[in-house]
mmCIF file of C-alpha atoms in Angstrom:
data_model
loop_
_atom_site.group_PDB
_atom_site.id
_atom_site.type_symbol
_atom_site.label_atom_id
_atom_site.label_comp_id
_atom_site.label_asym_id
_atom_site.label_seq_id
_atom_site.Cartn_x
_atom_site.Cartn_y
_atom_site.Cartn_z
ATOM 1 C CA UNK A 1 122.909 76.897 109.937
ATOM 2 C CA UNK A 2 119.410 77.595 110.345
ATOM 3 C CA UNK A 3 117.872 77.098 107.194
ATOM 4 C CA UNK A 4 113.888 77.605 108.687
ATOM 5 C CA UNK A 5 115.145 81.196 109.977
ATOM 6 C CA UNK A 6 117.318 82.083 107.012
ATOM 7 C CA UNK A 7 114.132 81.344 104.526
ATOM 8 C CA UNK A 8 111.596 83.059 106.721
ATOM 9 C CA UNK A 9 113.583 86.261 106.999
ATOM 10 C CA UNK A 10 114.850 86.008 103.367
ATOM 11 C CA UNK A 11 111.142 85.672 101.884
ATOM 12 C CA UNK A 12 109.550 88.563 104.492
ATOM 13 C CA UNK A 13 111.719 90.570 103.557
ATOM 14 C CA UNK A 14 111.672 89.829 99.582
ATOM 15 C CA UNK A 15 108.132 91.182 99.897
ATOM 16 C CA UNK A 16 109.086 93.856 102.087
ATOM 17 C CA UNK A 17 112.408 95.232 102.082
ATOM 18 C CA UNK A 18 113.467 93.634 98.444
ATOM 19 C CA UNK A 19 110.224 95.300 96.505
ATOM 20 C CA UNK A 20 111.049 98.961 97.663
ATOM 21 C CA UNK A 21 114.880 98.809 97.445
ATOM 22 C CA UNK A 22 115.104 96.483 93.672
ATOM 23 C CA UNK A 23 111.161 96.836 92.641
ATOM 24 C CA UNK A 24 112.309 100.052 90.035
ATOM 25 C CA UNK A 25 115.542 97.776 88.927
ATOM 26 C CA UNK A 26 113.070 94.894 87.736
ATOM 27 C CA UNK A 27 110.302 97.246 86.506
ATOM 28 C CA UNK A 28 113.368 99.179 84.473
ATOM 29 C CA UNK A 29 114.583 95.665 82.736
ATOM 30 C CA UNK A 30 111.263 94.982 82.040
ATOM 31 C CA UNK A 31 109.982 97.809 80.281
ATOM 32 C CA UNK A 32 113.336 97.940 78.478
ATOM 33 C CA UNK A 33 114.299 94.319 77.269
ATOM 34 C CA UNK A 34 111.466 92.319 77.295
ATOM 35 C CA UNK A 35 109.263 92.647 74.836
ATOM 36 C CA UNK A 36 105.304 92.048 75.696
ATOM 37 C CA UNK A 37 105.199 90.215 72.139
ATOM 38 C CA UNK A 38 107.674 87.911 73.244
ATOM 39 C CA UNK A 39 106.585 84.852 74.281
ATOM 40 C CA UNK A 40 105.628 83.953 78.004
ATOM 41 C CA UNK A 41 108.482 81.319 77.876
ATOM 42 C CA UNK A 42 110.785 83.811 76.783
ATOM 43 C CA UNK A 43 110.088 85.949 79.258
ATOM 44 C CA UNK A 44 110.369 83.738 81.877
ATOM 45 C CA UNK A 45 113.318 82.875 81.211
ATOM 46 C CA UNK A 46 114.662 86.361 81.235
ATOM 47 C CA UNK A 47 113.577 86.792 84.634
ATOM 48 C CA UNK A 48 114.886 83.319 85.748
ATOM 49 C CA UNK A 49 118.586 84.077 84.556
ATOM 50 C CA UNK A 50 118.268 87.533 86.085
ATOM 51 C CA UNK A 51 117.458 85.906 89.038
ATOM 52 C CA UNK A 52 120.438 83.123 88.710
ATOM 53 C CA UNK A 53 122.808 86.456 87.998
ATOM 54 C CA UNK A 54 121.586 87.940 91.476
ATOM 55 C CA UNK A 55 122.098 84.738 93.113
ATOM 56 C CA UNK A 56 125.576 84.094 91.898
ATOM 57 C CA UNK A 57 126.265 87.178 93.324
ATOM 58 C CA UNK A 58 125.356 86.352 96.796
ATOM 59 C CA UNK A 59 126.922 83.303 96.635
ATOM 60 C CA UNK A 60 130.041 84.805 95.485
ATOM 61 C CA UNK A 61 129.684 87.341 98.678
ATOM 62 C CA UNK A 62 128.656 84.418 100.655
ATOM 63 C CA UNK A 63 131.809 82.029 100.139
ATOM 64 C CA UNK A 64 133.813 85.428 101.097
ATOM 65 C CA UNK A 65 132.216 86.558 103.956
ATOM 66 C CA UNK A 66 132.569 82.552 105.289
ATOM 67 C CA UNK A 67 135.992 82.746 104.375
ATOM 68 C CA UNK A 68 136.299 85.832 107.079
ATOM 69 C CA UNK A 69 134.961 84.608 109.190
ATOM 70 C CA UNK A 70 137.668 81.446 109.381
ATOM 71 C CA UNK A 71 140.131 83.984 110.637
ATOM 72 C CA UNK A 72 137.759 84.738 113.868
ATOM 73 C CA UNK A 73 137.594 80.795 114.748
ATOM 74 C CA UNK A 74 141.129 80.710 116.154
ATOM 75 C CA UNK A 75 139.630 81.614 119.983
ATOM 76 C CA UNK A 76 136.369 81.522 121.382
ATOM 77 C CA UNK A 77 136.922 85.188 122.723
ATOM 78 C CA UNK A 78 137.478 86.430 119.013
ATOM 79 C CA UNK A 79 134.670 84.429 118.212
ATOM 80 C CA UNK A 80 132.957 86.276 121.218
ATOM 81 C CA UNK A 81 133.984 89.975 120.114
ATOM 82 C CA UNK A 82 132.804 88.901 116.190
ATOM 83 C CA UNK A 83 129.122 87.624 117.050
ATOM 84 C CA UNK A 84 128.395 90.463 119.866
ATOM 85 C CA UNK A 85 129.194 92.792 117.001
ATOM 86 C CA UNK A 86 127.417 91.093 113.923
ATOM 87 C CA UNK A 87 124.625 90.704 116.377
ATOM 88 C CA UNK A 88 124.249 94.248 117.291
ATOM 89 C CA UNK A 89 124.649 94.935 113.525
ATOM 90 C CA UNK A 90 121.607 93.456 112.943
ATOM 91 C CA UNK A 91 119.707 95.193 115.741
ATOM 92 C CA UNK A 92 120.684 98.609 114.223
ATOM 93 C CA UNK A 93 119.675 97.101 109.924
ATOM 94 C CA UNK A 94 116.163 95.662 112.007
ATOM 95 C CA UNK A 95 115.447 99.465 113.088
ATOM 96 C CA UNK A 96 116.627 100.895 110.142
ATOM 97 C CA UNK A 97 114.135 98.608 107.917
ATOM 98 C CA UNK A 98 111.432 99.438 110.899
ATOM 99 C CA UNK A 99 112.468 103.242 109.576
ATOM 100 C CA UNK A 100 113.531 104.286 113.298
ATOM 101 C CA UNK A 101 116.880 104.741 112.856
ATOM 102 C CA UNK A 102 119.014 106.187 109.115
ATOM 103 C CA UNK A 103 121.652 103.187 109.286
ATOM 104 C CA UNK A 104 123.064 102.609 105.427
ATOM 105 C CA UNK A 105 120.501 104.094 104.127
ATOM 106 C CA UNK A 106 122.811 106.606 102.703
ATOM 107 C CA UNK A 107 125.161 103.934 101.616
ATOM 108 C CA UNK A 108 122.434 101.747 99.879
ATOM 109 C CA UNK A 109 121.940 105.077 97.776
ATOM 110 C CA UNK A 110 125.189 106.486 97.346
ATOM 111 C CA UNK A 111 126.539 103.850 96.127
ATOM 112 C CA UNK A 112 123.905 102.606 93.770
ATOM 113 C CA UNK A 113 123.825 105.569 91.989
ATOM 114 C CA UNK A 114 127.473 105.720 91.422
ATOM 115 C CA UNK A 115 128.029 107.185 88.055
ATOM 116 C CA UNK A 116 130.104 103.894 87.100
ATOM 117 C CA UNK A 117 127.211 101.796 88.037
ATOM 118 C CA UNK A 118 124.765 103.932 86.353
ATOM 119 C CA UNK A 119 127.017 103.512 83.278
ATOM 120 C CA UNK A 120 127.395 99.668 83.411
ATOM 121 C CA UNK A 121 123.359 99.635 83.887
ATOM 122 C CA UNK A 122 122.960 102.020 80.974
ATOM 123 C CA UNK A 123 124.859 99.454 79.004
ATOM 124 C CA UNK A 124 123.273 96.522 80.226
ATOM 125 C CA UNK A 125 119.808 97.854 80.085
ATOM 126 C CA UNK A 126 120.338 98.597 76.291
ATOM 127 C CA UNK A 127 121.232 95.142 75.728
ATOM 128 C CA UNK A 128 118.436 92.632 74.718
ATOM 129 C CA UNK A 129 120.955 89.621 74.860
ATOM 130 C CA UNK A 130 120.007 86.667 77.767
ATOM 131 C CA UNK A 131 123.228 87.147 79.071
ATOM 132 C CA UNK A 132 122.550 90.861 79.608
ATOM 133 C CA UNK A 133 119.944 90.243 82.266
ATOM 134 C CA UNK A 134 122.411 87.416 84.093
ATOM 135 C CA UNK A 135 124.735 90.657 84.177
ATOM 136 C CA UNK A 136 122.280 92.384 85.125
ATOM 137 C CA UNK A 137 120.947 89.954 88.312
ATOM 138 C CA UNK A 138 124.810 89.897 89.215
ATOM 139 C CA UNK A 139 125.500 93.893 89.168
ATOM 140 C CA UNK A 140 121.808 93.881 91.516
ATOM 141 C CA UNK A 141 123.271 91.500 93.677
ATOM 142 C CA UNK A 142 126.522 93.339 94.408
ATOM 143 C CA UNK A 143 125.030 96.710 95.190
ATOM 144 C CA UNK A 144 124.458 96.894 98.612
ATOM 145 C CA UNK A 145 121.633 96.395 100.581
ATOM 146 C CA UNK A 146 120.724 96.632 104.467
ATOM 147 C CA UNK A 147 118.948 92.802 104.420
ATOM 148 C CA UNK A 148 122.207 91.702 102.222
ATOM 149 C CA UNK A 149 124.342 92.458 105.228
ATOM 150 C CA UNK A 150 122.624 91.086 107.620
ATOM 151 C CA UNK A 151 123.004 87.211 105.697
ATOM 152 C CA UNK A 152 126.268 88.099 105.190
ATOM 153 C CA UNK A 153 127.251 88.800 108.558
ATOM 154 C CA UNK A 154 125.524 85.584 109.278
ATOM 155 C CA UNK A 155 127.292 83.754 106.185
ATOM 156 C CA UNK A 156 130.481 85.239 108.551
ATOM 157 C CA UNK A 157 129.587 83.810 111.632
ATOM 158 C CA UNK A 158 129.348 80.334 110.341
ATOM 159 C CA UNK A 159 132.937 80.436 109.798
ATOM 160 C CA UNK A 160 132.640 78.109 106.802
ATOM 161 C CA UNK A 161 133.340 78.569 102.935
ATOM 162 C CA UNK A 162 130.896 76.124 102.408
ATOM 163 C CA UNK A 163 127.809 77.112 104.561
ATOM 164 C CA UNK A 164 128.538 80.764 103.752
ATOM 165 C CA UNK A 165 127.604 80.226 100.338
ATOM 166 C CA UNK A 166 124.839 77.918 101.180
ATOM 167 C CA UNK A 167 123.731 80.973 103.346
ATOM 168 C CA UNK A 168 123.386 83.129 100.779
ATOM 169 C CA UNK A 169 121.957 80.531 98.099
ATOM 170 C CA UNK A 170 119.429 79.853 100.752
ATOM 171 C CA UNK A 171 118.814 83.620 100.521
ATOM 172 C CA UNK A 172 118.949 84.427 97.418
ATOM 173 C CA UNK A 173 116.145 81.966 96.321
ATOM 174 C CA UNK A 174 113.941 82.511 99.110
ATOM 175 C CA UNK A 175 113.829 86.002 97.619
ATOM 176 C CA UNK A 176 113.214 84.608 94.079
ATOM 177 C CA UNK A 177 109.121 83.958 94.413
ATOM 178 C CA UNK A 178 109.044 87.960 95.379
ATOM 179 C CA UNK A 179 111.163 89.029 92.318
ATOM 180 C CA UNK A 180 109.373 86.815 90.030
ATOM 181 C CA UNK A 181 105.881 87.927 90.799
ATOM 182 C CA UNK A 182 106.958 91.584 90.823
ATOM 183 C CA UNK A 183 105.616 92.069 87.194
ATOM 184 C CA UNK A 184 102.319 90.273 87.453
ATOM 185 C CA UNK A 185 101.277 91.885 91.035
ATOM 186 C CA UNK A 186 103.162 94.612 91.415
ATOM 187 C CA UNK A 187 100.195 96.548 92.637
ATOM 188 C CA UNK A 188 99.589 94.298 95.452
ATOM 189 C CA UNK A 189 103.107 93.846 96.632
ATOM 190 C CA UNK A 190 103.755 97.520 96.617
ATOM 191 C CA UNK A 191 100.768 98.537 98.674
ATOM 192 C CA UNK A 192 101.415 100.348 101.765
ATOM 193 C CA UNK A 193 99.647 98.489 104.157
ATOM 194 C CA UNK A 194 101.113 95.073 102.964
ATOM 195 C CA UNK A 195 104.708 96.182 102.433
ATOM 196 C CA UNK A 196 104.858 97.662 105.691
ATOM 197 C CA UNK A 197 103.735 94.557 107.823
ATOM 198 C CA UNK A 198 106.385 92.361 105.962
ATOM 199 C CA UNK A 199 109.119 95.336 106.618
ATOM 200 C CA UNK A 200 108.164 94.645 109.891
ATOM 201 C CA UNK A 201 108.049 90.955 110.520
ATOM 202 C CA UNK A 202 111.352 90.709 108.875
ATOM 203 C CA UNK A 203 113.066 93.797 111.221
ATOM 204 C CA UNK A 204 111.494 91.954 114.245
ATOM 205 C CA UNK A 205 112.850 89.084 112.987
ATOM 206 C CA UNK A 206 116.476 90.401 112.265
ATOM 207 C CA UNK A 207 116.547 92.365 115.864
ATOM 208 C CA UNK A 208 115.496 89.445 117.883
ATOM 209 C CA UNK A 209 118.292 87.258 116.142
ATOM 210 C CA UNK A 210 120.900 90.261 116.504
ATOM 211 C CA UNK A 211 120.227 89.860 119.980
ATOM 212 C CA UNK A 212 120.431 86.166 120.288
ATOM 213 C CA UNK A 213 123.719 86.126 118.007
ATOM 214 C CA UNK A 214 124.668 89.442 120.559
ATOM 215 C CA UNK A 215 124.174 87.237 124.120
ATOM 216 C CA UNK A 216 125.899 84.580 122.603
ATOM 217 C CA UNK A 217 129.277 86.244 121.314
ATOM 218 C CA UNK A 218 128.604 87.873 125.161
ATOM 219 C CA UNK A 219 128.687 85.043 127.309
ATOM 220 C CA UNK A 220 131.813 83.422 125.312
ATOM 221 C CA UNK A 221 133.715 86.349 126.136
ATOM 222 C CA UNK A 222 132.556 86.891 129.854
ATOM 223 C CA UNK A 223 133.512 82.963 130.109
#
């Protein structure tokens, strides 16, 4: 496990990818629950357990997706045939981020705008409770999400329970300094100039891996 590349990619895109695709979800909560007489403490916290919600959900995800990928392990062809395709996976999220290509994008939307989801946010957002923004970080964290997929398909690869969730722990809270700030420099984060250089040091990032991860699962099956 690469924990250098996972936290690079994880916190380029946080500022990239993450603000556009969650930066109305936090900006919701926060108009709606958190109170600016509240204390600073208090609403730190709020965000914090938000946060630990959204992480919990990747880490959930994660410990699946390295469960998967156990069942690929059994021959180094399978093994092959599973990273050529997670690799070129990532190649097509990279260009989709870069805005070349429409891959999930439809999904991301369709699906988070699901009238059951809108209902269980509805209900959550109405709710002033701590626990209501953990429920909150965890329903965030399962909606899906191009830069998502691409650590789970590397929590996959790894072919471990273990480093699958570590994966997308590692993830999660690389993503966490991005998510936290949003409130207090959201103008800065959101600018166009900015937000499109980290879009595009993390797609970079995510095609040249795809294609590492791509000649890899290649040459064990030409072998």
């Amino acid at each position: 496990m690469d924990v250098t590349a996972i936290i690079s990619v994880a916190f380029l895109g946080s500022l990239g990818h993450c603000i556009g695709m969650c930066g109305g979800f936090v900006m919701a909560y926060s108009s709606a629950k958190i109170d600016s007489s509240s204390s600073s403490a208090h609403q730190f916290l709020s965000h914090v357990i938000y946060n630990i919600g959204r992480i919990s959900a990747y880490v959930l995800l994660g410990t699946l997706f390295g469960a998967l990928g156990l069942l690929f392990t059994f021959s180094a062809q399978i093994s092959g045939y599973f990273y050529f395709v997670a690799g070129i996976i990532m190649v097509l999220m990279g260009l989709s981020m870069m805005g070349k290509i429409k891959f999930l994008t439809s999904l991301e939307s369709n699906i988070a705008f699901h009238p059951q989801i809108k209902k269980i946010f509805s209900h959550l957002i109405h709710t002033k409770t701590l626990t209501s923004f953990y429920g909150l970080g965890l329903l965030n964290g399962f909606l899906p999400c191009g830069l998502v997929y691409f650590f789970l398909a590397t929590a996959a690869t790894s072919g471990s329970i273990v480093q699958g969730a570590m994966t997308m722990a590692l993830f999660g809270l690389a993503t966490m300094p991005a998510m936290l700030g949003l409130g207090y420099v959201v103008g800065f984060l959101k600018g166009n100039g900015f937000r499109e250089l980290m879009i595009k040091l993390a797609s970079l990032i995510i095609i040249a891996y795809g294609i590492y991860m791509s000649y890899i699962g290649f040459a064990a099956v030409v072998q």
